[in-house]
mmCIF file of C-alpha atoms in Angstrom:
data_model
loop_
_atom_site.group_PDB
_atom_site.id
_atom_site.type_symbol
_atom_site.label_atom_id
_atom_site.label_comp_id
_atom_site.label_asym_id
_atom_site.label_seq_id
_atom_site.Cartn_x
_atom_site.Cartn_y
_atom_site.Cartn_z
ATOM 1 C CA MET A 1 -8.261 -41.845 -25.178
ATOM 2 C CA THR A 2 -9.214 -37.149 -24.768
ATOM 3 C CA GLY A 3 -12.559 -37.615 -22.306
ATOM 4 C CA ALA A 4 -11.142 -36.510 -18.599
ATOM 5 C CA PRO A 5 -11.657 -39.805 -15.965
ATOM 6 C CA ALA A 6 -14.025 -39.297 -13.327
ATOM 7 C CA GLY A 7 -12.056 -37.205 -10.757
ATOM 8 C CA SER A 8 -10.062 -35.924 -12.881
ATOM 9 C CA GLY A 9 -10.490 -32.136 -12.256
ATOM 10 C CA ALA A 10 -12.839 -30.916 -14.901
ATOM 11 C CA GLY A 11 -15.318 -30.432 -12.361
ATOM 12 C CA ARG A 12 -13.008 -28.951 -10.410
ATOM 13 C CA ASP A 13 -12.520 -26.887 -13.191
ATOM 14 C CA ALA A 14 -15.454 -24.223 -13.041
ATOM 15 C CA ASP A 15 -15.639 -24.270 -8.907
ATOM 16 C CA SER A 16 -11.752 -22.962 -9.116
ATOM 17 C CA ARG A 17 -12.498 -20.632 -11.858
ATOM 18 C CA ALA A 18 -15.610 -19.426 -10.315
ATOM 19 C CA GLY A 19 -12.834 -18.118 -7.156
ATOM 20 C CA GLY A 20 -10.183 -16.850 -8.992
ATOM 21 C CA GLY A 21 -8.918 -19.269 -10.961
ATOM 22 C CA LEU A 22 -7.004 -22.260 -10.967
ATOM 23 C CA ARG A 23 -4.126 -22.785 -8.871
ATOM 24 C CA VAL A 24 -1.453 -24.423 -10.865
ATOM 25 C CA VAL A 25 1.556 -25.957 -8.645
ATOM 26 C CA VAL A 26 5.389 -25.969 -10.552
ATOM 27 C CA LEU A 27 7.554 -28.433 -9.724
ATOM 28 C CA GLY A 28 11.021 -27.351 -10.715
ATOM 29 C CA ALA A 29 9.362 -23.865 -11.389
ATOM 30 C CA THR A 30 13.485 -21.842 -12.158
ATOM 31 C CA GLY A 31 14.872 -24.164 -14.711
ATOM 32 C CA ASN A 32 14.643 -24.003 -18.705
ATOM 33 C CA VAL A 33 11.332 -25.075 -19.148
ATOM 34 C CA GLY A 34 9.955 -23.951 -15.704
ATOM 35 C CA THR A 35 10.733 -20.794 -15.943
ATOM 36 C CA SER A 36 8.296 -20.672 -19.628
ATOM 37 C CA VAL A 37 5.951 -22.747 -17.914
ATOM 38 C CA VAL A 38 5.529 -19.876 -15.431
ATOM 39 C CA ARG A 39 5.080 -17.736 -17.496
ATOM 40 C CA ALA A 40 2.625 -19.375 -19.988
ATOM 41 C CA LEU A 41 0.820 -19.765 -16.976
ATOM 42 C CA GLY A 42 0.461 -16.835 -15.650
ATOM 43 C CA ASP A 43 -0.642 -15.113 -18.791
ATOM 44 C CA ASP A 44 -3.968 -17.810 -18.877
ATOM 45 C CA PRO A 45 -6.568 -15.614 -17.548
ATOM 46 C CA HIS A 46 -8.334 -19.775 -16.387
ATOM 47 C CA VAL A 47 -5.283 -19.989 -13.950
ATOM 48 C CA GLY A 48 -5.503 -17.679 -10.670
ATOM 49 C CA SER A 49 -2.277 -18.260 -9.185
ATOM 50 C CA VAL A 50 0.633 -20.172 -9.877
ATOM 51 C CA LEU A 51 3.338 -21.714 -6.653
ATOM 52 C CA GLY A 52 6.315 -21.846 -7.880
ATOM 53 C CA VAL A 53 8.115 -24.841 -6.357
ATOM 54 C CA ALA A 54 12.177 -25.119 -6.151
ATOM 55 C CA ARG A 55 15.375 -25.802 -4.242
ATOM 56 C CA ARG A 56 16.493 -22.027 -4.703
ATOM 57 C CA THR A 57 14.287 -19.396 -4.723
ATOM 58 C CA PRO A 58 14.445 -16.330 -7.091
ATOM 59 C CA LEU A 59 14.202 -13.596 -7.095
ATOM 60 C CA TRP A 60 12.491 -13.199 -10.585
ATOM 61 C CA THR A 61 8.648 -12.228 -9.544
ATOM 62 C CA PRO A 62 6.474 -13.438 -12.964
ATOM 63 C CA PRO A 63 2.873 -12.698 -12.807
ATOM 64 C CA LYS A 64 0.261 -14.213 -10.303
ATOM 65 C CA THR A 65 3.481 -16.440 -9.388
ATOM 66 C CA GLU A 66 4.774 -17.215 -5.769
ATOM 67 C CA TRP A 67 7.077 -18.861 -4.499
ATOM 68 C CA ALA A 68 8.018 -21.725 -2.282
ATOM 69 C CA SER A 69 11.563 -23.575 -0.917
ATOM 70 C CA ALA A 70 11.327 -27.656 -1.508
ATOM 71 C CA ASP A 71 14.176 -30.370 -1.424
ATOM 72 C CA ILE A 72 11.872 -33.552 -3.667
ATOM 73 C CA GLY A 73 15.093 -35.592 -3.629
ATOM 74 C CA ALA A 74 15.994 -34.505 0.296
ATOM 75 C CA GLY A 75 16.629 -37.585 2.526
ATOM 76 C CA GLY A 76 16.924 -41.597 1.478
ATOM 77 C CA ASP A 77 13.708 -43.607 1.025
ATOM 78 C CA GLY A 78 11.249 -45.587 3.434
ATOM 79 C CA GLU A 79 11.392 -44.369 7.276
ATOM 80 C CA ASP A 80 14.315 -41.644 6.653
ATOM 81 C CA PRO A 81 13.063 -38.181 8.266
ATOM 82 C CA ALA A 82 14.729 -36.115 5.792
ATOM 83 C CA GLY A 83 12.523 -37.711 3.314
ATOM 84 C CA ARG A 84 9.464 -37.850 5.701
ATOM 85 C CA ALA A 85 9.921 -34.279 6.210
ATOM 86 C CA ALA A 86 9.804 -33.638 2.742
ATOM 87 C CA GLU A 87 7.382 -35.240 2.044
ATOM 88 C CA GLU A 88 4.904 -33.829 4.265
ATOM 89 C CA ARG A 89 6.181 -29.993 2.469
ATOM 90 C CA LEU A 90 5.347 -30.922 -0.936
ATOM 91 C CA THR A 91 1.947 -32.605 0.712
ATOM 92 C CA ASP A 92 1.682 -28.957 2.353
ATOM 93 C CA LEU A 93 2.571 -27.137 -0.520
ATOM 94 C CA PHE A 94 0.287 -29.215 -3.216
ATOM 95 C CA ARG A 95 -2.890 -29.050 -0.314
ATOM 96 C CA GLY A 96 -6.024 -27.261 -3.096
ATOM 97 C CA ALA A 97 -4.110 -27.168 -6.272
ATOM 98 C CA ASP A 98 -5.784 -28.177 -9.248
ATOM 99 C CA ALA A 99 -2.908 -29.504 -11.535
ATOM 100 C CA VAL A 100 0.940 -30.216 -10.092
ATOM 101 C CA VAL A 101 3.413 -29.933 -13.434
ATOM 102 C CA HIS A 102 6.451 -31.884 -11.927
ATOM 103 C CA LEU A 103 9.177 -30.654 -14.117
ATOM 104 C CA ALA A 104 12.451 -30.775 -11.333
ATOM 105 C CA TRP A 105 15.076 -33.574 -12.575
ATOM 106 C CA LEU A 106 18.905 -33.373 -12.228
ATOM 107 C CA ILE A 107 20.872 -33.830 -14.936
ATOM 108 C CA GLN A 108 24.083 -33.403 -12.714
ATOM 109 C CA PRO A 109 26.370 -35.428 -11.464
ATOM 110 C CA THR A 110 26.707 -37.661 -13.952
ATOM 111 C CA ARG A 111 29.597 -39.256 -12.313
ATOM 112 C CA ASP A 112 27.115 -39.578 -9.244
ATOM 113 C CA PRO A 113 24.518 -40.995 -10.267
ATOM 114 C CA LEU A 114 23.302 -41.873 -6.967
ATOM 115 C CA VAL A 115 22.341 -37.955 -6.076
ATOM 116 C CA THR A 116 20.595 -37.843 -9.641
ATOM 117 C CA TRP A 117 18.459 -41.299 -8.999
ATOM 118 C CA ARG A 118 17.666 -39.750 -5.273
ATOM 119 C CA THR A 119 15.895 -36.927 -6.488
ATOM 120 C CA ASN A 120 14.319 -37.713 -10.010
ATOM 121 C CA VAL A 121 13.076 -41.226 -8.953
ATOM 122 C CA LEU A 122 12.484 -41.606 -4.997
ATOM 123 C CA GLY A 123 11.773 -37.587 -5.472
ATOM 124 C CA THR A 124 9.783 -38.201 -8.135
ATOM 125 C CA ALA A 125 7.874 -41.490 -6.179
ATOM 126 C CA ARG A 126 7.530 -38.939 -2.959
ATOM 127 C CA VAL A 127 5.734 -35.582 -5.251
ATOM 128 C CA LEU A 128 3.268 -39.177 -6.240
ATOM 129 C CA ARG A 129 2.854 -40.086 -2.718
ATOM 130 C CA ALA A 130 1.827 -36.194 -2.248
ATOM 131 C CA MET A 131 -0.663 -35.858 -4.681
ATOM 132 C CA ALA A 132 -2.732 -38.691 -3.225
ATOM 133 C CA ALA A 133 -1.762 -37.390 -0.233
ATOM 134 C CA ALA A 134 -3.489 -33.929 -0.735
ATOM 135 C CA GLU A 135 -5.990 -35.292 -3.275
ATOM 136 C CA VAL A 136 -4.238 -33.773 -6.590
ATOM 137 C CA PRO A 137 -6.604 -34.583 -8.954
ATOM 138 C CA ALA A 138 -4.302 -33.212 -12.428
ATOM 139 C CA LEU A 139 -0.463 -34.400 -12.561
ATOM 140 C CA VAL A 140 1.448 -33.329 -15.916
ATOM 141 C CA TYR A 141 3.999 -34.499 -15.863
ATOM 142 C CA ALA A 142 7.796 -33.954 -17.576
ATOM 143 C CA SER A 143 8.980 -37.245 -19.143
ATOM 144 C CA SER A 144 11.431 -36.960 -22.941
ATOM 145 C CA VAL A 145 11.948 -38.650 -26.016
ATOM 146 C CA GLY A 146 15.071 -40.362 -23.314
ATOM 147 C CA ALA A 147 12.423 -42.911 -22.067
ATOM 148 C CA TYR A 148 11.458 -44.626 -25.758
ATOM 149 C CA SER A 149 12.695 -47.326 -27.059
ATOM 150 C CA PRO A 150 15.031 -47.593 -29.875
ATOM 151 C CA GLY A 151 12.851 -46.546 -32.682
ATOM 152 C CA PRO A 152 13.047 -47.671 -36.526
ATOM 153 C CA VAL A 153 14.922 -46.217 -38.772
ATOM 154 C CA HIS A 154 11.581 -45.290 -41.782
ATOM 155 C CA ARG A 155 8.529 -44.052 -39.593
ATOM 156 C CA ALA A 156 7.994 -41.841 -36.783
ATOM 157 C CA VAL A 157 6.825 -44.026 -33.332
ATOM 158 C CA ASP A 158 4.162 -42.286 -31.681
ATOM 159 C CA GLU A 159 2.942 -43.237 -28.097
ATOM 160 C CA THR A 160 2.080 -46.277 -27.454
ATOM 161 C CA TRP A 161 6.215 -46.916 -28.038
ATOM 162 C CA PRO A 162 7.715 -48.851 -25.270
ATOM 163 C CA THR A 163 9.803 -46.297 -22.768
ATOM 164 C CA HIS A 164 12.493 -48.915 -21.753
ATOM 165 C CA GLY A 165 15.241 -46.084 -22.503
ATOM 166 C CA GLY A 166 17.609 -46.056 -25.183
ATOM 167 C CA ARG A 167 20.125 -46.978 -22.947
ATOM 168 C CA PRO A 168 20.113 -48.836 -19.460
ATOM 169 C CA ASP A 169 23.432 -47.606 -18.728
ATOM 170 C CA ALA A 170 22.558 -43.899 -19.612
ATOM 171 C CA ALA A 171 21.389 -42.509 -16.153
ATOM 172 C CA TYR A 172 19.147 -39.888 -17.887
ATOM 173 C CA CYS A 173 17.094 -43.116 -20.051
ATOM 174 C CA ARG A 174 17.445 -45.169 -17.174
ATOM 175 C CA GLU A 175 15.729 -42.634 -14.928
ATOM 176 C CA LYS A 176 13.300 -41.902 -17.234
ATOM 177 C CA ALA A 177 12.119 -45.317 -17.689
ATOM 178 C CA TYR A 178 11.943 -46.182 -14.189
ATOM 179 C CA VAL A 179 9.560 -42.981 -13.591
ATOM 180 C CA GLU A 180 7.320 -43.937 -17.100
ATOM 181 C CA ARG A 181 6.785 -47.396 -14.560
ATOM 182 C CA LEU A 182 6.080 -45.129 -11.457
ATOM 183 C CA LEU A 183 2.913 -43.550 -13.106
ATOM 184 C CA ASP A 184 1.885 -46.857 -14.765
ATOM 185 C CA GLY A 185 1.582 -47.991 -11.038
ATOM 186 C CA PHE A 186 0.192 -44.981 -10.064
ATOM 187 C CA GLU A 187 -2.591 -44.485 -12.266
ATOM 188 C CA ARG A 188 -3.519 -48.135 -11.828
ATOM 189 C CA ASP A 189 -3.733 -46.972 -7.901
ATOM 190 C CA HIS A 190 -5.147 -43.619 -8.590
ATOM 191 C CA PRO A 191 -7.450 -44.131 -11.375
ATOM 192 C CA ARG A 192 -9.062 -40.585 -10.539
ATOM 193 C CA VAL A 193 -6.478 -38.558 -10.954
ATOM 194 C CA ARG A 194 -5.724 -37.450 -14.182
ATOM 195 C CA VAL A 195 -1.924 -37.939 -15.600
ATOM 196 C CA VAL A 196 -0.288 -36.476 -18.186
ATOM 197 C CA ARG A 197 2.856 -37.235 -19.270
ATOM 198 C CA MET A 198 4.738 -35.155 -22.595
ATOM 199 C CA ARG A 199 7.531 -36.707 -23.901
ATOM 200 C CA PRO A 200 8.960 -33.399 -26.023
ATOM 201 C CA GLY A 201 12.491 -33.739 -27.971
ATOM 202 C CA PHE A 202 15.026 -30.863 -27.285
ATOM 203 C CA LEU A 203 14.026 -27.747 -25.414
ATOM 204 C CA PHE A 204 15.837 -24.978 -26.201
ATOM 205 C CA LYS A 205 15.664 -21.301 -26.105
ATOM 206 C CA ARG A 206 17.884 -18.340 -25.525
ATOM 207 C CA GLU A 207 17.385 -18.030 -21.765
ATOM 208 C CA ALA A 208 18.272 -21.298 -21.109
ATOM 209 C CA ALA A 209 21.934 -20.625 -22.968
ATOM 210 C CA SER A 210 24.711 -20.900 -20.746
ATOM 211 C CA GLU A 211 22.700 -23.698 -18.072
ATOM 212 C CA GLN A 212 22.784 -25.733 -20.959
ATOM 213 C CA ARG A 213 26.440 -24.854 -21.989
ATOM 214 C CA ARG A 214 27.464 -26.176 -18.368
ATOM 215 C CA LEU A 215 25.217 -28.757 -18.025
ATOM 216 C CA PHE A 216 26.227 -30.895 -21.501
ATOM 217 C CA ALA A 217 29.639 -29.615 -23.013
ATOM 218 C CA GLY A 218 31.148 -28.458 -19.665
ATOM 219 C CA PRO A 219 33.532 -25.246 -19.079
ATOM 220 C CA PHE A 220 36.061 -26.016 -22.161
ATOM 221 C CA LEU A 221 34.100 -25.304 -24.529
ATOM 222 C CA PRO A 222 35.047 -21.901 -26.155
ATOM 223 C CA GLN A 223 32.164 -19.113 -26.652
ATOM 224 C CA ARG A 224 33.875 -18.535 -29.962
ATOM 225 C CA LEU A 225 32.775 -22.054 -31.538
ATOM 226 C CA ALA A 226 28.685 -21.010 -31.042
ATOM 227 C CA GLY A 227 29.214 -18.108 -33.680
ATOM 228 C CA LEU A 228 28.362 -18.971 -37.177
ATOM 229 C CA GLY A 229 30.991 -20.473 -39.590
ATOM 230 C CA ALA A 230 33.186 -21.623 -36.116
ATOM 231 C CA VAL A 231 32.513 -24.870 -36.460
ATOM 232 C CA PRO A 232 33.987 -25.883 -40.297
ATOM 233 C CA ALA A 233 32.030 -28.954 -40.160
ATOM 234 C CA VAL A 234 30.039 -31.279 -38.560
ATOM 235 C CA PRO A 235 30.527 -35.174 -37.977
ATOM 236 C CA ALA A 236 27.134 -36.818 -39.907
ATOM 237 C CA LEU A 237 27.372 -39.860 -37.710
ATOM 238 C CA PRO A 238 25.676 -43.426 -38.446
ATOM 239 C CA GLY A 239 22.131 -42.690 -37.168
ATOM 240 C CA MET A 240 22.616 -39.159 -36.166
ATOM 241 C CA ARG A 241 18.689 -37.763 -36.158
ATOM 242 C CA PHE A 242 16.780 -35.433 -33.739
ATOM 243 C CA GLN A 243 14.171 -33.780 -33.334
ATOM 244 C CA VAL A 244 13.976 -30.302 -30.621
ATOM 245 C CA LEU A 245 11.807 -27.800 -29.827
ATOM 246 C CA HIS A 246 11.381 -24.274 -28.150
ATOM 247 C CA THR A 247 11.341 -24.214 -24.800
ATOM 248 C CA ASP A 248 7.770 -21.526 -24.547
ATOM 249 C CA ASP A 249 6.282 -23.908 -27.443
ATOM 250 C CA ALA A 250 6.601 -26.945 -25.296
ATOM 251 C CA ALA A 251 5.763 -24.696 -22.550
ATOM 252 C CA GLU A 252 2.429 -23.748 -24.540
ATOM 253 C CA ALA A 253 1.977 -27.319 -24.311
ATOM 254 C CA TYR A 254 2.072 -27.657 -20.969
ATOM 255 C CA ARG A 255 -0.241 -24.821 -20.031
ATOM 256 C CA LEU A 256 -2.819 -26.710 -22.723
ATOM 257 C CA ALA A 257 -2.462 -30.234 -21.105
ATOM 258 C CA VAL A 258 -3.536 -28.235 -17.858
ATOM 259 C CA LEU A 259 -5.958 -26.242 -18.437
ATOM 260 C CA LYS A 260 -8.026 -28.879 -21.161
ATOM 261 C CA PRO A 261 -9.521 -32.559 -19.864
ATOM 262 C CA VAL A 262 -7.197 -34.599 -21.524
ATOM 263 C CA HIS A 263 -4.798 -37.488 -20.186
ATOM 264 C CA GLY A 264 -1.801 -39.997 -21.238
ATOM 265 C CA ALA A 265 1.215 -39.256 -23.452
ATOM 266 C CA PHE A 266 1.756 -36.034 -25.729
ATOM 267 C CA ASN A 267 5.988 -36.329 -28.378
ATOM 268 C CA LEU A 268 6.644 -32.675 -28.376
ATOM 269 C CA ALA A 269 8.180 -31.473 -31.104
ATOM 270 C CA ALA A 270 8.968 -29.178 -34.172
ATOM 271 C CA GLY A 271 9.984 -30.299 -37.658
ATOM 272 C CA PRO A 272 12.620 -31.105 -39.298
ATOM 273 C CA VAL A 273 13.871 -33.819 -37.995
ATOM 274 C CA VAL A 274 17.699 -32.163 -37.589
ATOM 275 C CA ASP A 275 20.016 -34.354 -38.952
ATOM 276 C CA ALA A 276 24.253 -33.629 -40.132
ATOM 277 C CA SER A 277 22.910 -31.542 -43.143
ATOM 278 C CA VAL A 278 20.528 -29.339 -40.802
ATOM 279 C CA LEU A 279 22.622 -29.098 -37.928
ATOM 280 C CA ALA A 280 25.834 -27.672 -40.580
ATOM 281 C CA ASP A 281 23.709 -25.196 -42.357
ATOM 282 C CA VAL A 282 22.441 -23.527 -39.197
ATOM 283 C CA LEU A 283 26.376 -23.948 -37.989
ATOM 284 C CA GLY A 284 27.046 -22.509 -41.668
ATOM 285 C CA ALA A 285 29.444 -25.625 -42.128
ATOM 286 C CA ARG A 286 29.701 -28.897 -44.235
ATOM 287 C CA ALA A 287 29.267 -32.003 -43.277
ATOM 288 C CA VAL A 288 31.570 -34.410 -43.067
ATOM 289 C CA ARG A 289 31.018 -38.297 -42.903
ATOM 290 C CA MET A 290 32.081 -40.330 -39.815
ATOM 291 C CA PRO A 291 33.445 -43.410 -38.512
ATOM 292 C CA LEU A 292 31.499 -43.614 -34.630
ATOM 293 C CA GLY A 293 34.238 -45.533 -33.232
ATOM 294 C CA PRO A 294 36.820 -43.079 -33.260
ATOM 295 C CA VAL A 295 34.756 -40.279 -32.164
ATOM 296 C CA ARG A 296 32.923 -42.496 -29.331
ATOM 297 C CA ALA A 297 36.715 -43.492 -29.057
ATOM 298 C CA ALA A 298 37.342 -39.688 -28.435
ATOM 299 C CA ALA A 299 33.651 -38.601 -26.009
ATOM 300 C CA GLY A 300 35.365 -41.782 -23.848
ATOM 301 C CA LEU A 301 38.235 -40.304 -22.952
ATOM 302 C CA ALA A 302 37.048 -36.288 -23.038
ATOM 303 C CA TRP A 303 34.836 -38.046 -20.372
ATOM 304 C CA ARG A 304 37.642 -39.648 -18.497
ATOM 305 C CA LEU A 305 39.894 -36.691 -18.533
ATOM 306 C CA ARG A 306 37.551 -33.955 -16.757
ATOM 307 C CA LEU A 307 37.159 -32.198 -19.522
ATOM 308 C CA VAL A 308 33.706 -32.536 -20.332
ATOM 309 C CA PRO A 309 30.022 -33.513 -18.355
ATOM 310 C CA SER A 310 28.345 -35.798 -20.056
ATOM 311 C CA PRO A 311 29.506 -39.374 -20.746
ATOM 312 C CA PRO A 312 30.297 -41.450 -23.617
ATOM 313 C CA GLU A 313 26.587 -42.926 -22.162
ATOM 314 C CA LEU A 314 24.792 -40.336 -23.020
ATOM 315 C CA LEU A 315 25.969 -40.211 -27.225
ATOM 316 C CA ASP A 316 25.016 -43.539 -27.844
ATOM 317 C CA ALA A 317 21.981 -42.836 -25.720
ATOM 318 C CA PHE A 318 21.413 -40.207 -28.356
ATOM 319 C CA LEU A 319 22.008 -42.048 -31.541
ATOM 320 C CA ARG A 320 19.514 -44.167 -30.609
ATOM 321 C CA LEU A 321 16.731 -42.080 -30.560
ATOM 322 C CA PRO A 322 13.621 -42.240 -32.604
ATOM 323 C CA VAL A 323 11.947 -39.739 -34.625
ATOM 324 C CA MET A 324 8.214 -38.599 -32.814
ATOM 325 C CA ASP A 325 5.266 -38.302 -33.963
ATOM 326 C CA CYS A 326 3.423 -35.581 -32.688
ATOM 327 C CA ALA A 327 0.038 -35.679 -34.445
ATOM 328 C CA ARG A 328 -1.726 -37.327 -31.526
ATOM 329 C CA ALA A 329 -0.839 -33.497 -29.715
ATOM 330 C CA ALA A 330 -2.002 -31.895 -32.724
ATOM 331 C CA GLU A 331 -4.856 -33.143 -32.521
ATOM 332 C CA GLU A 332 -6.074 -33.082 -28.978
ATOM 333 C CA LEU A 333 -4.416 -30.738 -27.288
ATOM 334 C CA GLY A 334 -4.978 -28.319 -30.138
ATOM 335 C CA TRP A 335 -1.536 -27.078 -30.463
ATOM 336 C CA ARG A 336 1.184 -26.709 -32.942
ATOM 337 C CA PRO A 337 4.979 -24.896 -32.689
ATOM 338 C CA ARG A 338 5.551 -21.719 -33.803
ATOM 339 C CA ARG A 339 9.303 -21.565 -34.730
ATOM 340 C CA SER A 340 11.014 -24.353 -36.651
ATOM 341 C CA ALA A 341 14.369 -26.809 -35.168
ATOM 342 C CA GLN A 342 16.545 -24.330 -37.630
ATOM 343 C CA GLU A 343 14.885 -21.747 -35.330
ATOM 344 C CA ALA A 344 14.885 -23.217 -32.148
ATOM 345 C CA LEU A 345 19.238 -24.693 -32.798
ATOM 346 C CA ARG A 346 19.799 -20.659 -33.882
ATOM 347 C CA GLU A 347 18.306 -19.431 -30.259
ATOM 348 C CA LEU A 348 20.494 -22.095 -28.424
ATOM 349 C CA LEU A 349 23.779 -20.497 -30.400
ATOM 350 C CA ARG A 350 22.880 -16.999 -30.065
ATOM 351 C CA GLY A 351 22.522 -17.541 -26.080
ATOM 352 C CA MET A 352 25.920 -18.985 -26.029
ATOM 353 C CA ARG A 353 28.012 -16.112 -28.049
ATOM 354 C CA GLU A 354 25.800 -13.792 -25.433
ATOM 355 C CA VAL A 355 26.172 -15.485 -22.507
ATOM 356 C CA ALA A 356 22.316 -15.330 -22.345
ATOM 357 C CA GLY A 357 20.730 -16.237 -18.794
ATOM 358 C CA ALA A 358 17.762 -15.820 -16.506
ATOM 359 C CA PRO A 359 16.944 -14.627 -13.082
ATOM 360 C CA THR A 360 17.301 -17.060 -11.704
ATOM 361 C CA ALA A 361 19.925 -19.702 -9.615
ATOM 362 C CA PRO A 362 19.703 -22.861 -12.673
ATOM 363 C CA LEU A 363 19.795 -20.436 -15.330
ATOM 364 C CA ALA A 364 22.783 -17.669 -14.035
ATOM 365 C CA PRO A 365 24.180 -16.475 -17.475
ATOM 366 C CA VAL A 366 27.429 -17.259 -14.922
ATOM 367 C CA VAL A 367 27.814 -18.864 -11.353
ATOM 368 C CA GLU A 368 29.634 -17.914 -8.703
ATOM 369 C CA GLY A 369 33.565 -18.349 -9.908
ATOM 370 C CA GLY A 370 32.519 -18.628 -13.451
ATOM 371 C CA ARG A 371 34.233 -21.392 -15.285
ATOM 372 C CA ARG A 372 37.151 -22.237 -13.054
ATOM 373 C CA HIS A 373 34.229 -22.993 -10.491
ATOM 374 C CA GLU A 374 32.583 -25.828 -12.509
ATOM 375 C CA ILE A 375 36.376 -27.551 -13.213
ATOM 376 C CA ALA A 376 36.923 -27.115 -8.983
ATOM 377 C CA THR A 377 33.308 -29.088 -8.937
ATOM 378 C CA GLY A 378 34.739 -31.659 -10.767
ATOM 379 C CA VAL A 379 33.457 -31.218 -14.211
ATOM 380 C CA GLY A 380 30.009 -33.066 -13.957
ATOM 381 C CA GLY A 381 30.940 -34.439 -10.246
ATOM 382 C CA ARG A 382 28.040 -32.416 -8.484
ATOM 383 C CA PRO A 383 25.086 -30.784 -8.736
#
């Protein structure tokens, strides 16, 4: 459905633009996606102001943007005082907003899923309650391909595919799927709020490369392995196929979702679908067929020895991802990616080689204390 439901913000659009443009609040505004979304919104003449919200506010000053500090995962659930204070803080920040873009999400610590649950699930529930209290008419939420159940091998899935998560034992998939259920309830209870769910593939840009190395590869990945020809072979594992997208292209879809009276879910990805042969071409390597068993065992051992921050369950989920059909985004948002999957991957590799980053805490090229500090935090043991 493309028409905006009653009270979805279409009426408020005209009033806001007459008064200087839309007011948009972006949660998680300092990360990989957030920095691109803030820039895209700031460049749009229909947007009057952007409030970037993050746990740690940056010195970065993009156009039209002010900053506020808030931790959506503070405290616990129910009557916890810190949680109530966090919800009241969000409600105050949301008042008068035309839309909230919810990007706040913790990947780490994978070794303490209670921490990620508090932010990703309980924090999102807090965001939804604050939106209702502040009467914000539109929400654009960052879901993921990881929310989808495993898909068929020979065809792509559209946005009606079940969102039960690829692996319930992988916290990322479990939490993304649970939030989809929270949104179902929120839409039922608040039919006048326009809710958009973005479901992108893997999002890469040069400035986020150092963060992604820290989050997924860890401190023991040699920098030289990001160089062309440095990896002689790419394992062609059963089920290995995935979709990627340049983060700036994803941000353009978010911008369109804020401005247009659309609602529902949108798959986002660039072509081609990446398999071992595409990845090998990007790396200047060759694809080599390998059985999954030994690779899975090696991933599990590296996890137990605290050599990597990503548990083997994430590998299992990765190999069960469906391929997404992105036709709806093209037809209803008028969105198409400007960069190919190979271009996004090459930017990631270039950023890793150059130790690239940006002036925000999540995207800092080097954390204080460097890789020794990463090791000291337990390699996946702390946010």
